[in-house]
Structures are given as structure tokens and as C-alpha cells.
XYZ file of C-alpha atoms in Angstrom:
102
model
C 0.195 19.519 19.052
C -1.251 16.369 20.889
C -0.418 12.657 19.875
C -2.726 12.513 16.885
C -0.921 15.053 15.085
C 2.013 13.618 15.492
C 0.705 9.945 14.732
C -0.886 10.998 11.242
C -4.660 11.727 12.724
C -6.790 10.432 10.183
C -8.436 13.476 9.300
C -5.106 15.418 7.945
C -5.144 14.831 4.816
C -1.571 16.243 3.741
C -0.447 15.470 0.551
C -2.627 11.903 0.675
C -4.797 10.924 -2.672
C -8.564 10.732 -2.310
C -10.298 8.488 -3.742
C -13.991 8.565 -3.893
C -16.658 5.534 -4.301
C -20.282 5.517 -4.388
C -22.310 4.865 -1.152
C -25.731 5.567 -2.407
C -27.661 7.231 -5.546
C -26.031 10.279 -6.319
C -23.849 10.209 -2.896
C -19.776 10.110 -3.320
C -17.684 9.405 -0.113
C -14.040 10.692 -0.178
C -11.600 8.840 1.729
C -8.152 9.381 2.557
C -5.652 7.174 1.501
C -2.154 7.756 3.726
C 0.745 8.686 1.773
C 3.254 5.863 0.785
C 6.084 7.554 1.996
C 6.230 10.002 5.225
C 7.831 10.043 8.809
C 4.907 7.861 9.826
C 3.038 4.737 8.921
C -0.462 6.388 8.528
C -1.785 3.007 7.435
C -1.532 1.864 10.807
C -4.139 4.009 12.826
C -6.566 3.600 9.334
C -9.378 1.550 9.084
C -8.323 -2.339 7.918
C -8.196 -2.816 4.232
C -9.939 -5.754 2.216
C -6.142 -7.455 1.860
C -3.293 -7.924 4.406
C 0.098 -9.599 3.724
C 2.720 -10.725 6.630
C 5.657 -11.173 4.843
C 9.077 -12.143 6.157
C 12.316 -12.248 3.698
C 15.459 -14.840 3.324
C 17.410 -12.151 0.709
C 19.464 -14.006 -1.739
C 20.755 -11.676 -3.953
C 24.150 -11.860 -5.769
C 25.243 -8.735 -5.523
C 24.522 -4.696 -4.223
C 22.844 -3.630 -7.652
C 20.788 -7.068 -7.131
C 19.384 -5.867 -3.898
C 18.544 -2.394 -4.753
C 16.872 -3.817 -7.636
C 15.452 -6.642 -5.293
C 14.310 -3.374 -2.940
C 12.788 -1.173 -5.538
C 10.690 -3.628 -6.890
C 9.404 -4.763 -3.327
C 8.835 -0.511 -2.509
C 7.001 0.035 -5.851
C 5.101 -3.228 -5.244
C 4.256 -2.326 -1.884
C 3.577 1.604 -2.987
C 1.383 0.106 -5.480
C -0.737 -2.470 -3.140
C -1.171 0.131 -0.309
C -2.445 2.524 -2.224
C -5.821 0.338 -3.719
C -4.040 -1.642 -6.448
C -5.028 -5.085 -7.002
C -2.233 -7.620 -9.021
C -4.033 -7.836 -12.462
C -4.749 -11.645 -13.701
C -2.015 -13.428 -15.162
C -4.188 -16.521 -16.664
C -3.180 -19.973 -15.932
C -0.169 -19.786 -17.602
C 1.550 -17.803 -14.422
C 1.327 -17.906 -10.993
C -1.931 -17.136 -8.946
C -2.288 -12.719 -8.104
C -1.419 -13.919 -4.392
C 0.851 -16.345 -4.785
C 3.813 -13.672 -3.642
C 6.140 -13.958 -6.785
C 6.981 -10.778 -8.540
């Protein structure tokens, strides 16, 4: 198979979610969303998304079972964000959606 294939070409589908949105009266578009997990970051080659985050880490936890926890949240965060979710509203009692606390 060429390089596409073995890149993620945009049009395999796999085991990706689709998610459909109205483009016009009566009209539903499908489109792909990559799979979270895989041997490649699908995401990459896709068109760009309405949010981006650079993020870069100083890990202070106190222990192993602190990072895995530390980890897992930051994967099911991530799995979460990358595939359409939007941080819900906490008020003005807790930090702003993009603020990057957990």
C-alpha cells in the first residue's frame, strides 16, 4: 500500500466515530473523526479543528500511583477533547473552561 495507507488516509474510516452535522435543509454531512488510540496520529493529516492546545508539562507527582493517576486523567481528558468535547461551564465559582486545570 502507498504512504496514505500507512499514514491514516483520511478516507479509511476504520473503527473511527462519525459524526454528522447539518450543512443545508435536509442535507447531513458525515465526517470522520480519527480514532483516539491507533499506531498513528490520524489527527494530524485532518482538517484543523475549532480548538488547539500546546501544552508542555513540569510533573510533580509524589509518587508512581500519583502519575498514573496524573496520566489517565490527562489521556481521558485528551480522548475526550479530540474527539468534539467541549469543557462544560463551571460558573464563576471555578476556573475559566480553558484555563488548563483539571
Amino acid at each position: 500500500m502507498g504512504d496514505s495507507a500507512d499514514l491514516g488516509d483520511s478516507t479509511d474510516v476504520g473503527d473511527s466515530a462519525r459524526v454528522g452535522d447539518l450543512t443545508g435543509p435536509g442535507r447531513a454531512a458525515v465526517s470522520v473523526v480519527p480514532p483516539f488510540h491507533g499506531p498513528h496520529q490520524r489527527s494530524l493529516l485532518a482538517a484543523p479543528r475549532r480548538s488547539t492546545a500546546f501544552v508542555a508539562f513540569d510533573v510533580t507527582a509524589d509518587d508512581r500511583a500519583g502519575l498514573t493517576e496524573l496520566l489517565r486523567t490527562l489521556t481521558a481528558r485528551a480522548r475526550f477533547l479530540t474527539s468534539g468535547g467541549a469543557p462544560e461551564p463551571v460558573g464563576i465559582t471555578g476556573p475559566p473552561a480553558d484555563s488548563g486545570v483539571l
